């Protein structure tokens, strides 16, 4: 909605489908004290664990742009958090030795878990340096501290007293920095380029392998073609991932 010549606001609603699938090998021989726990070497007592669940959640997006001067525009956007209530099932592929010694353990069951995908705040400035050239810069702040713990609850215990699979996360809030430029070649064609530094939210004290967790540099380029009320965009980016050392 264009409020006036300087201010425009926008509101959007999204329906997001979220699915998670986790696979892991459980060292049943280590649990039973037959060898050092979590020994990566093969054992005939290794149990394959498969967890799967999903959820559908609504989210809200809000944005505004305000023209500070004829050449300088400020932008702000908010993307709401998602409260996920995941439901699914837990399955174990149990080898014959474990079935023979402990047939009551590792029984397939339903699961449920709660998780939060965080709020995201974005701000940006665009400067019309010339009639053809626009320069821009932006910051994105993400409340990743909300991802503090991952707890998956089993309807029936996997082992005696083990009805919750819990993993500490302790993620940190992050700031993502972007700069870019757009140049109009003529009335129909525009080209653009940009750079983004994306800081990893992962706490090295609790690092895991569920997601790529390294700082990233993104180099992007694109081209647009416009005619009347139609615009077609094409873009690509190259991602440089730093090593993560703990």
mmCIF file of C-alpha atoms in Angstrom:
data_model
loop_
_atom_site.group_PDB
_atom_site.id
_atom_site.type_symbol
_atom_site.label_atom_id
_atom_site.label_comp_id
_atom_site.label_asym_id
_atom_site.label_seq_id
_atom_site.Cartn_x
_atom_site.Cartn_y
_atom_site.Cartn_z
ATOM 1 C CA UNK A 1 0.000 0.000 0.000
ATOM 2 C CA UNK A 2 1.472 3.314 -1.096
ATOM 3 C CA UNK A 3 0.548 5.615 1.797
ATOM 4 C CA UNK A 4 1.975 8.708 0.122
ATOM 5 C CA UNK A 5 4.775 9.695 -2.240
ATOM 6 C CA UNK A 6 7.410 8.704 0.352
ATOM 7 C CA UNK A 7 5.980 5.803 2.380
ATOM 8 C CA UNK A 8 4.865 2.341 1.268
ATOM 9 C CA UNK A 9 3.964 -0.597 3.520
ATOM 10 C CA UNK A 10 3.389 -4.285 2.840
ATOM 11 C CA UNK A 11 1.879 -7.228 4.723
ATOM 12 C CA UNK A 12 2.072 -10.874 3.762
ATOM 13 C CA UNK A 13 1.012 -14.257 5.076
ATOM 14 C CA UNK A 14 2.785 -17.536 4.377
ATOM 15 C CA UNK A 15 1.998 -21.179 5.005
ATOM 16 C CA UNK A 16 5.200 -23.126 5.623
ATOM 17 C CA UNK A 17 5.619 -26.872 5.458
ATOM 18 C CA UNK A 18 8.448 -28.194 7.627
ATOM 19 C CA UNK A 19 9.836 -31.727 7.500
ATOM 20 C CA UNK A 20 12.728 -33.180 9.446
ATOM 21 C CA UNK A 21 14.376 -36.563 9.026
ATOM 22 C CA UNK A 22 17.251 -37.653 11.259
ATOM 23 C CA UNK A 23 19.296 -40.811 10.791
ATOM 24 C CA UNK A 24 21.799 -42.125 13.297
ATOM 25 C CA UNK A 25 23.622 -45.332 14.200
ATOM 26 C CA UNK A 26 23.294 -46.380 17.848
ATOM 27 C CA UNK A 27 26.161 -48.284 19.439
ATOM 28 C CA UNK A 28 24.156 -50.867 21.396
ATOM 29 C CA UNK A 29 27.340 -52.786 22.285
ATOM 30 C CA UNK A 30 28.757 -49.631 23.868
ATOM 31 C CA UNK A 31 25.519 -48.998 25.778
ATOM 32 C CA UNK A 32 25.687 -52.558 27.153
ATOM 33 C CA UNK A 33 29.308 -52.027 28.251
ATOM 34 C CA UNK A 34 30.734 -54.578 25.808
ATOM 35 C CA UNK A 35 33.148 -51.988 24.369
ATOM 36 C CA UNK A 36 33.960 -48.273 24.561
ATOM 37 C CA UNK A 37 30.760 -46.313 23.895
ATOM 38 C CA UNK A 38 30.361 -44.694 20.462
ATOM 39 C CA UNK A 39 33.249 -46.604 18.957
ATOM 40 C CA UNK A 40 32.939 -45.843 15.221
ATOM 41 C CA UNK A 41 34.086 -49.328 14.239
ATOM 42 C CA UNK A 42 31.409 -51.687 12.960
ATOM 43 C CA UNK A 43 29.639 -53.906 15.462
ATOM 44 C CA UNK A 44 26.963 -56.571 14.873
ATOM 45 C CA UNK A 45 25.047 -54.798 17.660
ATOM 46 C CA UNK A 46 24.747 -51.478 15.765
ATOM 47 C CA UNK A 47 21.127 -50.269 15.602
ATOM 48 C CA UNK A 48 20.023 -47.907 12.837
ATOM 49 C CA UNK A 49 17.719 -45.124 14.072
ATOM 50 C CA UNK A 50 15.344 -43.207 11.784
ATOM 51 C CA UNK A 51 13.284 -40.272 13.077
ATOM 52 C CA UNK A 52 10.840 -38.436 10.852
ATOM 53 C CA UNK A 53 8.196 -35.773 11.455
ATOM 54 C CA UNK A 54 6.522 -32.721 9.927
ATOM 55 C CA UNK A 55 4.284 -29.726 10.616
ATOM 56 C CA UNK A 56 2.482 -26.910 8.791
ATOM 57 C CA UNK A 57 2.577 -23.419 10.315
ATOM 58 C CA UNK A 58 1.410 -19.908 9.300
ATOM 59 C CA UNK A 59 3.785 -16.946 9.419
ATOM 60 C CA UNK A 60 3.516 -13.197 8.925
ATOM 61 C CA UNK A 61 5.758 -10.848 6.942
ATOM 62 C CA UNK A 62 5.739 -7.056 7.246
ATOM 63 C CA UNK A 63 7.740 -4.476 5.358
ATOM 64 C CA UNK A 64 8.004 -0.804 4.586
ATOM 65 C CA UNK A 65 10.033 1.561 2.441
ATOM 66 C CA UNK A 66 10.462 5.253 3.124
ATOM 67 C CA UNK A 67 12.057 7.709 0.723
ATOM 68 C CA UNK A 68 14.258 9.878 2.953
ATOM 69 C CA UNK A 69 15.279 12.115 0.051
ATOM 70 C CA UNK A 70 14.768 12.008 -3.697
ATOM 71 C CA UNK A 71 17.882 9.809 -3.971
ATOM 72 C CA UNK A 72 17.907 7.839 -0.679
ATOM 73 C CA UNK A 73 15.407 5.139 0.371
ATOM 74 C CA UNK A 74 15.214 3.254 3.673
ATOM 75 C CA UNK A 75 13.706 -0.217 3.934
ATOM 76 C CA UNK A 76 12.644 -2.427 6.848
ATOM 77 C CA UNK A 77 11.193 -5.942 6.959
ATOM 78 C CA UNK A 78 10.096 -8.345 9.690
ATOM 79 C CA UNK A 79 9.602 -12.090 9.238
ATOM 80 C CA UNK A 80 7.802 -13.726 12.157
ATOM 81 C CA UNK A 81 8.994 -16.773 14.065
ATOM 82 C CA UNK A 82 7.527 -20.247 13.514
ATOM 83 C CA UNK A 83 6.368 -22.353 16.449
ATOM 84 C CA UNK A 84 6.677 -25.910 15.206
ATOM 85 C CA UNK A 85 4.838 -28.830 16.781
ATOM 86 C CA UNK A 86 6.340 -31.724 14.897
ATOM 87 C CA UNK A 87 4.646 -35.131 14.959
ATOM 88 C CA UNK A 88 5.973 -38.263 13.327
ATOM 89 C CA UNK A 89 7.440 -41.665 14.005
ATOM 90 C CA UNK A 90 10.624 -43.262 15.284
ATOM 91 C CA UNK A 91 11.862 -46.493 13.740
ATOM 92 C CA UNK A 92 14.837 -48.703 14.486
ATOM 93 C CA UNK A 93 16.405 -51.331 12.267
ATOM 94 C CA UNK A 94 17.526 -53.823 14.891
ATOM 95 C CA UNK A 95 20.111 -56.539 14.076
ATOM 96 C CA UNK A 96 19.411 -60.133 15.043
ATOM 97 C CA UNK A 97 21.832 -60.254 18.068
ATOM 98 C CA UNK A 98 20.077 -57.286 19.706
ATOM 99 C CA UNK A 99 16.625 -58.743 18.971
ATOM 100 C CA UNK A 100 17.681 -62.008 20.563
ATOM 101 C CA UNK A 101 19.174 -60.463 23.724
ATOM 102 C CA UNK A 102 16.735 -57.557 24.236
ATOM 103 C CA UNK A 103 13.566 -58.014 22.185
ATOM 104 C CA UNK A 104 11.638 -55.477 24.287
ATOM 105 C CA UNK A 105 13.923 -52.565 23.366
ATOM 106 C CA UNK A 106 13.929 -50.330 20.255
ATOM 107 C CA UNK A 107 10.238 -50.755 19.474
ATOM 108 C CA UNK A 108 8.895 -48.471 16.749
ATOM 109 C CA UNK A 109 6.787 -45.646 18.173
ATOM 110 C CA UNK A 110 5.307 -42.209 17.539
ATOM 111 C CA UNK A 111 7.211 -39.042 18.403
ATOM 112 C CA UNK A 112 6.547 -35.349 18.955
ATOM 113 C CA UNK A 113 8.802 -32.330 19.344
ATOM 114 C CA UNK A 114 8.541 -28.565 19.679
ATOM 115 C CA UNK A 115 10.916 -26.188 17.927
ATOM 116 C CA UNK A 116 11.107 -22.512 16.989
ATOM 117 C CA UNK A 117 12.370 -21.007 13.769
ATOM 118 C CA UNK A 118 13.450 -17.489 14.728
ATOM 119 C CA UNK A 119 12.278 -13.963 13.975
ATOM 120 C CA UNK A 120 14.258 -12.097 11.319
ATOM 121 C CA UNK A 121 14.655 -8.318 11.080
ATOM 122 C CA UNK A 122 16.026 -6.681 7.941
ATOM 123 C CA UNK A 123 17.027 -3.081 7.234
ATOM 124 C CA UNK A 124 18.485 -1.545 4.124
ATOM 125 C CA UNK A 125 19.437 1.666 2.358
ATOM 126 C CA UNK A 126 19.356 2.306 -1.375
ATOM 127 C CA UNK A 127 21.052 5.335 -2.945
ATOM 128 C CA UNK A 128 20.361 6.430 -6.506
ATOM 129 C CA UNK A 129 23.882 7.596 -7.281
ATOM 130 C CA UNK A 130 22.918 8.427 -10.876
ATOM 131 C CA UNK A 131 19.879 7.919 -13.065
ATOM 132 C CA UNK A 132 21.258 4.523 -14.067
ATOM 133 C CA UNK A 133 23.182 3.384 -10.932
ATOM 134 C CA UNK A 134 21.728 2.373 -7.548
ATOM 135 C CA UNK A 135 23.940 1.342 -4.617
ATOM 136 C CA UNK A 136 22.542 -0.506 -1.614
ATOM 137 C CA UNK A 137 23.505 -1.984 1.754
ATOM 138 C CA UNK A 138 21.588 -4.066 4.269
ATOM 139 C CA UNK A 139 21.675 -5.810 7.636
ATOM 140 C CA UNK A 140 19.731 -8.909 8.680
ATOM 141 C CA UNK A 141 19.435 -9.741 12.384
ATOM 142 C CA UNK A 142 18.221 -13.259 13.237
ATOM 143 C CA UNK A 143 17.228 -14.348 16.753
ATOM 144 C CA UNK A 144 18.965 -17.723 16.607
ATOM 145 C CA UNK A 145 19.281 -17.805 20.428
ATOM 146 C CA UNK A 146 15.744 -19.245 20.365
ATOM 147 C CA UNK A 147 17.288 -22.492 19.079
ATOM 148 C CA UNK A 148 18.695 -23.488 22.434
ATOM 149 C CA UNK A 149 17.748 -27.140 22.686
ATOM 150 C CA UNK A 150 16.303 -29.915 20.527
ATOM 151 C CA UNK A 151 14.193 -32.436 22.446
ATOM 152 C CA UNK A 152 12.371 -35.278 20.689
ATOM 153 C CA UNK A 153 9.815 -37.086 22.877
ATOM 154 C CA UNK A 154 8.993 -40.732 22.238
ATOM 155 C CA UNK A 155 5.568 -42.158 23.110
ATOM 156 C CA UNK A 156 7.269 -45.412 24.134
ATOM 157 C CA UNK A 157 10.811 -45.432 25.582
ATOM 158 C CA UNK A 158 13.630 -46.526 23.283
ATOM 159 C CA UNK A 159 15.416 -48.027 26.303
ATOM 160 C CA UNK A 160 14.299 -48.135 29.960
ATOM 161 C CA UNK A 161 13.871 -44.546 31.127
ATOM 162 C CA UNK A 162 14.905 -43.124 27.727
ATOM 163 C CA UNK A 163 11.776 -41.522 26.284
ATOM 164 C CA UNK A 164 13.432 -38.227 25.283
ATOM 165 C CA UNK A 165 16.247 -37.714 22.788
ATOM 166 C CA UNK A 166 17.792 -34.378 23.700
ATOM 167 C CA UNK A 167 20.519 -32.323 22.058
ATOM 168 C CA UNK A 168 21.860 -29.012 23.395
ATOM 169 C CA UNK A 169 22.317 -26.306 20.735
ATOM 170 C CA UNK A 170 22.915 -22.909 22.372
ATOM 171 C CA UNK A 171 22.974 -21.022 19.065
ATOM 172 C CA UNK A 172 23.893 -17.317 18.937
ATOM 173 C CA UNK A 173 22.059 -14.403 17.326
ATOM 174 C CA UNK A 174 23.628 -13.378 14.026
ATOM 175 C CA UNK A 175 24.002 -10.311 11.825
ATOM 176 C CA UNK A 176 24.182 -10.770 8.066
ATOM 177 C CA UNK A 177 25.741 -7.923 6.048
ATOM 178 C CA UNK A 178 25.053 -7.268 2.368
ATOM 179 C CA UNK A 179 26.101 -4.678 -0.221
ATOM 180 C CA UNK A 180 25.029 -4.435 -3.831
ATOM 181 C CA UNK A 181 24.715 -2.382 -6.983
ATOM 182 C CA UNK A 182 22.223 -2.223 -9.852
ATOM 183 C CA UNK A 183 22.797 -0.546 -13.207
ATOM 184 C CA UNK A 184 20.155 0.158 -15.853
ATOM 185 C CA UNK A 185 21.604 -0.484 -19.300
ATOM 186 C CA UNK A 186 18.451 0.868 -20.957
ATOM 187 C CA UNK A 187 14.694 0.949 -20.359
ATOM 188 C CA UNK A 188 14.405 -2.838 -20.631
ATOM 189 C CA UNK A 189 17.632 -4.314 -19.248
ATOM 190 C CA UNK A 190 19.305 -4.009 -15.826
ATOM 191 C CA UNK A 191 22.302 -5.797 -14.324
ATOM 192 C CA UNK A 192 23.219 -6.159 -10.658
ATOM 193 C CA UNK A 193 25.890 -7.610 -8.378
ATOM 194 C CA UNK A 194 26.247 -8.100 -4.636
ATOM 195 C CA UNK A 195 28.268 -9.459 -1.740
ATOM 196 C CA UNK A 196 27.003 -10.948 1.531
ATOM 197 C CA UNK A 197 28.795 -12.077 4.666
ATOM 198 C CA UNK A 198 26.705 -14.591 6.618
ATOM 199 C CA UNK A 199 27.903 -15.309 10.156
ATOM 200 C CA UNK A 200 27.374 -18.804 11.541
ATOM 201 C CA UNK A 201 25.034 -19.013 14.559
ATOM 202 C CA UNK A 202 26.469 -22.313 15.822
ATOM 203 C CA UNK A 203 27.993 -22.407 19.292
ATOM 204 C CA UNK A 204 31.312 -24.260 19.002
ATOM 205 C CA UNK A 205 30.744 -25.766 22.448
ATOM 206 C CA UNK A 206 27.801 -27.749 21.053
ATOM 207 C CA UNK A 207 28.787 -28.114 17.398
ATOM 208 C CA UNK A 208 27.033 -30.930 15.517
ATOM 209 C CA UNK A 209 26.568 -32.110 11.953
ATOM 210 C CA UNK A 210 22.863 -31.500 11.369
ATOM 211 C CA UNK A 211 23.374 -28.350 9.289
ATOM 212 C CA UNK A 212 26.293 -26.602 7.570
ATOM 213 C CA UNK A 213 27.593 -24.336 10.310
ATOM 214 C CA UNK A 214 30.422 -22.282 8.837
ATOM 215 C CA UNK A 215 30.728 -18.564 8.104
ATOM 216 C CA UNK A 216 29.871 -17.916 4.462
ATOM 217 C CA UNK A 217 30.735 -15.378 1.770
ATOM 218 C CA UNK A 218 28.250 -15.076 -1.091
ATOM 219 C CA UNK A 219 29.058 -13.398 -4.405
ATOM 220 C CA UNK A 220 25.987 -12.766 -6.544
ATOM 221 C CA UNK A 221 25.140 -11.459 -10.007
ATOM 222 C CA UNK A 222 21.895 -11.008 -11.903
ATOM 223 C CA UNK A 223 20.082 -9.506 -14.845
ATOM 224 C CA UNK A 224 16.506 -8.241 -15.321
ATOM 225 C CA UNK A 225 14.321 -7.632 -18.354
ATOM 226 C CA UNK A 226 11.219 -5.442 -18.034
ATOM 227 C CA UNK A 227 8.435 -4.533 -20.398
ATOM 228 C CA UNK A 228 5.202 -2.795 -19.399
ATOM 229 C CA UNK A 229 3.920 -4.653 -16.262
ATOM 230 C CA UNK A 230 6.202 -7.705 -16.681
ATOM 231 C CA UNK A 231 9.667 -8.304 -15.212
ATOM 232 C CA UNK A 232 11.868 -11.379 -15.604
ATOM 233 C CA UNK A 233 14.864 -11.865 -13.278
ATOM 234 C CA UNK A 234 17.785 -14.252 -13.556
ATOM 235 C CA UNK A 235 20.388 -14.529 -10.795
ATOM 236 C CA UNK A 236 23.158 -16.782 -9.558
ATOM 237 C CA UNK A 237 25.565 -16.774 -6.643
ATOM 238 C CA UNK A 238 28.840 -18.381 -5.665
ATOM 239 C CA UNK A 239 29.269 -19.452 -2.063
ATOM 240 C CA UNK A 240 32.613 -19.538 -0.229
ATOM 241 C CA UNK A 241 32.432 -21.538 3.017
ATOM 242 C CA UNK A 242 35.067 -21.017 5.671
ATOM 243 C CA UNK A 243 36.507 -23.859 7.734
ATOM 244 C CA UNK A 244 34.924 -24.382 11.146
ATOM 245 C CA UNK A 245 37.555 -25.270 13.755
ATOM 246 C CA UNK A 246 36.786 -26.476 17.275
#
